[in-house]
CSV table of C-alpha atoms in Angstrom, one decimal:
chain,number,residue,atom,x,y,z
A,1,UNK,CA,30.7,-3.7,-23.7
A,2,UNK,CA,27.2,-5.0,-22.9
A,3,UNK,CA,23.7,-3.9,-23.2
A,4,UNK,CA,21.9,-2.4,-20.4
A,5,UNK,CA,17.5,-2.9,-20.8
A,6,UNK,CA,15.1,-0.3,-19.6
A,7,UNK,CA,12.9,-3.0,-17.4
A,8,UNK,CA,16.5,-4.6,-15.9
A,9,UNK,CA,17.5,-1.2,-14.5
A,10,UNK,CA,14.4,-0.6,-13.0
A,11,UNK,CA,14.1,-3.8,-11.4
A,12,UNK,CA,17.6,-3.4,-9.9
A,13,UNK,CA,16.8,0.3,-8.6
A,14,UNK,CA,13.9,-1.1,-6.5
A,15,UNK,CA,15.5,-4.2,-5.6
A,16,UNK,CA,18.6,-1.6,-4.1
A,17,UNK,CA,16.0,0.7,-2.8
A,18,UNK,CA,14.6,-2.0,-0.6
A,19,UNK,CA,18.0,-3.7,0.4
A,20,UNK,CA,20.1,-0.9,1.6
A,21,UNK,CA,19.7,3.3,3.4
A,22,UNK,CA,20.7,6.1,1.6
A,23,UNK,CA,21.7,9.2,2.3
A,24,UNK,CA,19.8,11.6,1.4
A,25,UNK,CA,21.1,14.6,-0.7
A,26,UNK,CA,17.9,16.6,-1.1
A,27,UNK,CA,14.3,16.2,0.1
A,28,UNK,CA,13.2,19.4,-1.2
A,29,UNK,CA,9.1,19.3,-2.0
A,30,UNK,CA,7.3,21.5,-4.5
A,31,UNK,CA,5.4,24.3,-3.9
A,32,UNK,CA,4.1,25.1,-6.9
A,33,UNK,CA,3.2,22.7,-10.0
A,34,UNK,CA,2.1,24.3,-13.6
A,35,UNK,CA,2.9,21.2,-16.4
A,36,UNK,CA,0.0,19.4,-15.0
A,37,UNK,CA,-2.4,22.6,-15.0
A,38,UNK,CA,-2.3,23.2,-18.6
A,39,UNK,CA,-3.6,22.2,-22.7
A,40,UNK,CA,-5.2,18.5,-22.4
A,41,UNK,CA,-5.5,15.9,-20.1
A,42,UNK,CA,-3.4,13.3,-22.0
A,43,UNK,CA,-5.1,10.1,-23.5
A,44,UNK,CA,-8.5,12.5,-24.1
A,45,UNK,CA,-9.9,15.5,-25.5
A,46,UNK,CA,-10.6,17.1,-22.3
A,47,UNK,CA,-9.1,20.4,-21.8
A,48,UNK,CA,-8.5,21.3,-18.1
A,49,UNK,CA,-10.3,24.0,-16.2
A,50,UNK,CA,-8.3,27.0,-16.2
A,51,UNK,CA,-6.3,27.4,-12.5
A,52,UNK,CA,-4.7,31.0,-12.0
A,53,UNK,CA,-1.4,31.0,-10.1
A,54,UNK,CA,-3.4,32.3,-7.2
A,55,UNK,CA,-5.8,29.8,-7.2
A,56,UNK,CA,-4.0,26.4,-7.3
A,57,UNK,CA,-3.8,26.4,-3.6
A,58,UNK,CA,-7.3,24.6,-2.0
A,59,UNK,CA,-7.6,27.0,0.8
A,60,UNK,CA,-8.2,29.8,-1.8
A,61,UNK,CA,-11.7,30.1,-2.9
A,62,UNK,CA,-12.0,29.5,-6.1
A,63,UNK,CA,-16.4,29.3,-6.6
A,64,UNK,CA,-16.2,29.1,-10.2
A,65,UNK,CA,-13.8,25.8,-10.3
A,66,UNK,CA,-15.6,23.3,-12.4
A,67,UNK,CA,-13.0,20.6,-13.8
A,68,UNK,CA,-14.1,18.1,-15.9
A,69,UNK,CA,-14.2,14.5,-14.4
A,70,UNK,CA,-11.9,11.8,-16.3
A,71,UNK,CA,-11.0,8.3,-15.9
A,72,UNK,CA,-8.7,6.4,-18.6
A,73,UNK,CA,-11.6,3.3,-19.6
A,74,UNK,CA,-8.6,0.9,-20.1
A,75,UNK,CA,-7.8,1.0,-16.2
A,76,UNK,CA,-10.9,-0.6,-15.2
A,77,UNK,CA,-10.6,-4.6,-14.0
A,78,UNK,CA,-7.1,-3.6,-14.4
A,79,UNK,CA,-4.6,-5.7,-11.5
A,80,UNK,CA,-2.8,-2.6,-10.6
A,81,UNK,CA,-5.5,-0.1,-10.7
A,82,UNK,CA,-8.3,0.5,-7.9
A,83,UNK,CA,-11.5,0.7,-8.2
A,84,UNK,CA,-14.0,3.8,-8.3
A,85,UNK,CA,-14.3,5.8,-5.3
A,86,UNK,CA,-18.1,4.6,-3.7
A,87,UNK,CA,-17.9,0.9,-4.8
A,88,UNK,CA,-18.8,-0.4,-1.6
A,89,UNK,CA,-15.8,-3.1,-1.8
A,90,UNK,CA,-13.0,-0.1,-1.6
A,91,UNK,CA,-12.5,0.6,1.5
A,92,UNK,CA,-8.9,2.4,1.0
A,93,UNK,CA,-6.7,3.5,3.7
A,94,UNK,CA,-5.6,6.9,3.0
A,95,UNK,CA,-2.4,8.2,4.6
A,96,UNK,CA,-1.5,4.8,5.4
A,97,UNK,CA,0.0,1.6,4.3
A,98,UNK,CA,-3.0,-0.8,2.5
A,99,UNK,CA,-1.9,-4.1,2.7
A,100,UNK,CA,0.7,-4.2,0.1
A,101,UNK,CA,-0.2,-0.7,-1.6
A,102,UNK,CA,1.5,2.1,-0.1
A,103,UNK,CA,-0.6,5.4,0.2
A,104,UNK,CA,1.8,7.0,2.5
A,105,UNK,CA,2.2,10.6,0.5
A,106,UNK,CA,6.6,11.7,0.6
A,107,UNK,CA,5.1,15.6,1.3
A,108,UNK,CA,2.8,14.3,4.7
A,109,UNK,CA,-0.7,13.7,5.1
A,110,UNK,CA,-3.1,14.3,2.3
A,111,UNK,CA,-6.4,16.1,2.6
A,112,UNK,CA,-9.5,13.6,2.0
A,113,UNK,CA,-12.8,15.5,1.1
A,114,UNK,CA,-16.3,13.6,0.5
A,115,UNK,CA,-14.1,10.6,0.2
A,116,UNK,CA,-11.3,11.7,-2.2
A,117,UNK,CA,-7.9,12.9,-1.9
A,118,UNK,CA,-6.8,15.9,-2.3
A,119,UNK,CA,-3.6,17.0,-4.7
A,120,UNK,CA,-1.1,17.7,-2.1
A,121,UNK,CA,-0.1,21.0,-4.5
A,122,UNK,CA,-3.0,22.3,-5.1
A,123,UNK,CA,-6.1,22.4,-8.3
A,124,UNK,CA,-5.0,21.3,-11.6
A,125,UNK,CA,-7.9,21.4,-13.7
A,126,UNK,CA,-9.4,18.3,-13.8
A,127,UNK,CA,-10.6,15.3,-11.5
A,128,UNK,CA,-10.6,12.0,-11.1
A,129,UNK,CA,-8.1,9.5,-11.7
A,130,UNK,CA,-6.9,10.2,-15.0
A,131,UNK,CA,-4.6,7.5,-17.0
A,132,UNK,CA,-3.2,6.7,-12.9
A,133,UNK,CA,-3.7,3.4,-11.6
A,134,UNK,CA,-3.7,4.9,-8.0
A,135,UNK,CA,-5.8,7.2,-5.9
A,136,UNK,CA,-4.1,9.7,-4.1
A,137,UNK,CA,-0.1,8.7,-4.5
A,138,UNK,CA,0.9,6.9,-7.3
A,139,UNK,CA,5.0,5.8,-6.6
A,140,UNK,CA,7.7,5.8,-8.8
A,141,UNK,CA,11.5,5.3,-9.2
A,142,UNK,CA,13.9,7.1,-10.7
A,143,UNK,CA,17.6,6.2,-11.2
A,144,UNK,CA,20.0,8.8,-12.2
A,145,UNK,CA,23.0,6.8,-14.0
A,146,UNK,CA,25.9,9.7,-14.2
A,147,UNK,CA,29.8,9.4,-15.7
A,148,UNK,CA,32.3,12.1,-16.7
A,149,UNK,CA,32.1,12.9,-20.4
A,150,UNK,CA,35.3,11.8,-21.6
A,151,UNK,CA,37.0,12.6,-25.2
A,152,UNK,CA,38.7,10.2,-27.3
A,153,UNK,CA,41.7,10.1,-25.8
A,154,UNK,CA,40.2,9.2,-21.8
A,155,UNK,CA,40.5,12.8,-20.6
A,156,UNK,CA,37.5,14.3,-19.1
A,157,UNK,CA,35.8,17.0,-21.3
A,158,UNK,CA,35.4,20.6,-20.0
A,159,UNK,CA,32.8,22.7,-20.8
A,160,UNK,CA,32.7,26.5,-21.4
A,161,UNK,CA,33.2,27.4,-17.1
A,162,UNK,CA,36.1,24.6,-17.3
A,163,UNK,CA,34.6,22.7,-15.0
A,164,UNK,CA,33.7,18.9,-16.5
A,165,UNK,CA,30.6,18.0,-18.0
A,166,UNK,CA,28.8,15.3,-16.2
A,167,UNK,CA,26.3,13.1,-18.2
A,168,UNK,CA,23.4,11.0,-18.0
A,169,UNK,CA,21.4,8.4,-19.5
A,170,UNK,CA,18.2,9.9,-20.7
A,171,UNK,CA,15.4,7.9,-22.7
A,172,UNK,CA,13.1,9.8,-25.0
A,173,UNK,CA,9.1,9.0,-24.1
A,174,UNK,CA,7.3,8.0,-26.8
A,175,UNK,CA,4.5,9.7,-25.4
A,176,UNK,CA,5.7,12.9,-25.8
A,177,UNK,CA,8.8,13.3,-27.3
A,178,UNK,CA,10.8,14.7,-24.3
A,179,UNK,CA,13.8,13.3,-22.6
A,180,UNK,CA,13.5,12.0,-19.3
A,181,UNK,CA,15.1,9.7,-16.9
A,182,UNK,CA,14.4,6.1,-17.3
A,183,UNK,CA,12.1,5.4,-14.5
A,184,UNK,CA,9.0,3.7,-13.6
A,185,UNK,CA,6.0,2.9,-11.7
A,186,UNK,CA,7.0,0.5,-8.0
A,187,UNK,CA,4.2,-2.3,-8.5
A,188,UNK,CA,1.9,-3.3,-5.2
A,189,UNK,CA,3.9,-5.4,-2.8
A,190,UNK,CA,7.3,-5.2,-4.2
A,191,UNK,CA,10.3,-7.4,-2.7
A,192,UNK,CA,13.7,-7.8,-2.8
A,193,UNK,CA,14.0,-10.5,-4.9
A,194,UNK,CA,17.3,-13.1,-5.7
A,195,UNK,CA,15.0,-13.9,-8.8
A,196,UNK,CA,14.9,-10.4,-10.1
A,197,UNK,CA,19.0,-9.9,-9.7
A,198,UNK,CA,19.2,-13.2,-11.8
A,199,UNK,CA,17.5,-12.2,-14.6
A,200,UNK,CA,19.1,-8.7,-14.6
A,201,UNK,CA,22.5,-10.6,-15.0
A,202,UNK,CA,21.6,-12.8,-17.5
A,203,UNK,CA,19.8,-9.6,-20.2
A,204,UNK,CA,22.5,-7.9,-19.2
A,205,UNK,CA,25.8,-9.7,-19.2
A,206,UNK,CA,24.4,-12.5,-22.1
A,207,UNK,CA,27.0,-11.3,-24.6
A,208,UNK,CA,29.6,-11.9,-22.7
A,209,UNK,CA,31.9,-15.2,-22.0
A,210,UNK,CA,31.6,-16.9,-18.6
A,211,UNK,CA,35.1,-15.6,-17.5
A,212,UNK,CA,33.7,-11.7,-18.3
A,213,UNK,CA,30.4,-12.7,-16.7
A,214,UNK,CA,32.1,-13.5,-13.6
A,215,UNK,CA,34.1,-10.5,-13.4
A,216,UNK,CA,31.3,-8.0,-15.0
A,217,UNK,CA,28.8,-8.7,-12.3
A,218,UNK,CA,30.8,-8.2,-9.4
A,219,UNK,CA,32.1,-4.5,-10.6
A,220,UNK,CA,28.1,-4.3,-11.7
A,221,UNK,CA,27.2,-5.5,-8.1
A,222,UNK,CA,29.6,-3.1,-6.4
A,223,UNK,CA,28.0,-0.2,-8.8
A,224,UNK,CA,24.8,-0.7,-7.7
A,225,UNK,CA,25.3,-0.6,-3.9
A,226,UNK,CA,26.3,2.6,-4.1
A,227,UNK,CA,23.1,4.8,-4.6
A,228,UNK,CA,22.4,8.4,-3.2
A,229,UNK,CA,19.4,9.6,-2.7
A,230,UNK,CA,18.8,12.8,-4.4
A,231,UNK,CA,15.3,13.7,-4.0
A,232,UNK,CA,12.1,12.2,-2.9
A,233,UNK,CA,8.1,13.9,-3.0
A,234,UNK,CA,5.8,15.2,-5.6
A,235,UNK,CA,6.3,15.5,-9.4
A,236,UNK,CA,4.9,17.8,-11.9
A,237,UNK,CA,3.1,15.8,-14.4
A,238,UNK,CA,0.7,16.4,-16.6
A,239,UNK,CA,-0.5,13.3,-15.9
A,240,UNK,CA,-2.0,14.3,-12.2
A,241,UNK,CA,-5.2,15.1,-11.5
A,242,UNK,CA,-7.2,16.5,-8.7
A,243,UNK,CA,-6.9,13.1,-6.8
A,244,UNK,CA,-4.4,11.4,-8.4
A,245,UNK,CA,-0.5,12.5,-8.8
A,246,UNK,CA,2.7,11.1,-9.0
A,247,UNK,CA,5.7,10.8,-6.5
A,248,UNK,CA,8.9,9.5,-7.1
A,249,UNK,CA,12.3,8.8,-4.8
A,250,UNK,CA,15.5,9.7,-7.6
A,251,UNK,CA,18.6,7.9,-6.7
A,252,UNK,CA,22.2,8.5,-8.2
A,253,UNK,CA,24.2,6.0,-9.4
A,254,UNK,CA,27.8,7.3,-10.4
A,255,UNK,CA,30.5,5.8,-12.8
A,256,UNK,CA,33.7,7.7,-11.7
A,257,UNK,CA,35.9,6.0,-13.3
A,258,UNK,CA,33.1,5.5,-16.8
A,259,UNK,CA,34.6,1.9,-16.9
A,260,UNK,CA,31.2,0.0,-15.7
A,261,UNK,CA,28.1,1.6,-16.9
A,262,UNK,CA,29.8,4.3,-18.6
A,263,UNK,CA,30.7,1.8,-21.3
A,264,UNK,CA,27.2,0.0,-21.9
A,265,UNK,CA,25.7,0.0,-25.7
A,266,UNK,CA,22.5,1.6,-24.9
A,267,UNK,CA,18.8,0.4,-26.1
A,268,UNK,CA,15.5,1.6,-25.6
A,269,UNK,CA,12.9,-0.3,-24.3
A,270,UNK,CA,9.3,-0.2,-23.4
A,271,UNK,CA,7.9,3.1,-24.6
A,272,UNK,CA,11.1,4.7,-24.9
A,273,UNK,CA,11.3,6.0,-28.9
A,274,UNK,CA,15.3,6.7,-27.8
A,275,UNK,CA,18.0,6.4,-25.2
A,276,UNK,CA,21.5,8.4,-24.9
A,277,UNK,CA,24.0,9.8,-22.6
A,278,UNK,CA,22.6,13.4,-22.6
A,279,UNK,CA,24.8,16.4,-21.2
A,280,UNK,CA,23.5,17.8,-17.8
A,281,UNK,CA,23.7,21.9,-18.6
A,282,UNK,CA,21.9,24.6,-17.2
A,283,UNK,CA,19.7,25.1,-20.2
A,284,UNK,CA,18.8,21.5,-20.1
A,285,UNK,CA,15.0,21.2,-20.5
A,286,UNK,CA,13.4,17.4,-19.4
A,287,UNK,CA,9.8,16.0,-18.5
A,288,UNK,CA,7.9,16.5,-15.8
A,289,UNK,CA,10.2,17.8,-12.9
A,290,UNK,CA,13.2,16.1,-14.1
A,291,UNK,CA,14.9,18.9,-15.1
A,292,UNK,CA,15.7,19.7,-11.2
A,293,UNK,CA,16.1,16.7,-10.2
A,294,UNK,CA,18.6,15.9,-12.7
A,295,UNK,CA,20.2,19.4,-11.9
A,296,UNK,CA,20.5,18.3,-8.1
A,297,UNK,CA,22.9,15.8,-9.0
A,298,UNK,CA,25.2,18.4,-11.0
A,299,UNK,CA,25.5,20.5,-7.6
A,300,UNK,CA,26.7,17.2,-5.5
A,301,UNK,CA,28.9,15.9,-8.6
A,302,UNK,CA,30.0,19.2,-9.6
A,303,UNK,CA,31.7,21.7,-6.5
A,304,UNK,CA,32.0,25.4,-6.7
């Protein structure tokens, strides 16, 4: 058994993501988003303007809209944040690829108004940047690490419609004490890198002698190659604002047999307050959009 970090198994999703093509599952975008259009913008006491259901969208007129403005102070002279919008040294390129910052949107072009972009979904109470290093799209990546729940005795558990149960590993956010999958923000420019496999061997495989080294990071190699992509676009979180949001590409890793990551001793990391194999059910309530995403990979796991 060995230990699997947070930052290692992001650094191997992207490192994957850029190597090899998936096939994708499910591009399916939002049409509607409601987490990010409700109660406080986190990281301040601003409450955001209220947004009826049939307002959200920009081409509705909506004369009375007056969100508050926020940006997080500790982003400024930050290295992955940009600057304010009208410093005559940002000179972005919207819809397009900026050098080594990507600001292509997964749901197509992006309105830009008086110089700002526009939330692809629509009002959601507040402007600005927010706590989001990024104007416009801010990218993520998600992996989805699944297995078969197994009982004591190696036979695959059933649930209640006698159909298996198929797990994940879930980390709880410190932040707000939901489950979620373990993913994180793709930093500017970022490369395939020999370096970055290295180090992910040697957090994750230190434990171990050399002869189990050997043969751990071959199966862990062959694990890793074999990534779906389930979904790709826009993400409900209450961190967006009116010009910054959050998009993510979710990829599926699966353990069939539960012999390679199905047996890693799990530890949180970063600002995770937990970490677990969670059931994936249909009353199974996650952060941000998760929830669907992680129920996207019960319907191609899981056939009727």
């Amino acid at each position: 058994m060995y230990t699997l970090n947070r930052n290692a198994l992001i650094n191997l999703l992207i490192i994957k993501s850029n190597f090899m093509s998936w096939s994708i599952l499910m591009n399916s975008i939002l049409t509607v988003h409601s987490k990010c259009r409700v109660g406080f913008y986190p990281r301040s006491n601003l409450k955001r303007f209220p947004v009826p259901d049939d307002k959200v969208d920009w081409s509705t007129e909506y004369k009375q809209y007056n969100p508050p403005n926020y940006t997080f102070p500790g982003l400024h002279g930050k290295p992955y944040a940009d600057p304010e919008i009208g410093d005559p040294n940002f000179e972005p390129l919207w819809n397009s690829i900026d050098g080594n910052i990507s600001r292509v949107s997964y749901n197509g072009p992006y309105q830009i108004v008086n110089g700002f972009p526009l939330n692809p979904l629509g009002r959601t109470g507040i402007c600005g940047r927010g706590v989001l290093g990024r104007w416009g799209p801010n990218h993520a990546a998600d992996p989805i690490i699944s297995r078969w729940k197994r009982l004591d005795n190696g036979n695959m558990a059933v649930g209640v419609n006698n159909k298996p149960i198929l797990q994940f590993i879930a980390i709880k956010r410190g932040d707000t004490g939901e489950w979620a999958i373990p993913g994180g923000m793709v930093d500017p420019g970022e490369k395939v890198s020999e370096t970055a496999i290295r180090e992910f061997k040697e957090e994750a495989l230190n434990s171990l002698s050399l002869a189990d080294k050997i043969q751990w990071e071959k199966e862990i190699d062959e694990f890793f190659s074999e990534g779906e992509v389930i979904y790709q676009g826009y993400v409900d979180d209450c961190r967006n604002t009116d010009n910054s949001w959050i998009e993510t590409i979710a990829y599926n890793f699966h353990d069939e047999s539960g012999l390679t990551v199905g047996l890693l001793k799990l530890h949180a990391g970063d600002d995770a307050v937990g970490v677990r194999w969670v059931d994936i059910t249909p009353d199974l309530k996650l952060y941000a959009s998760h929830t669907e995403i992680v129920s996207s990979v019960l319907k191609l796991r899981i056939k009727n």
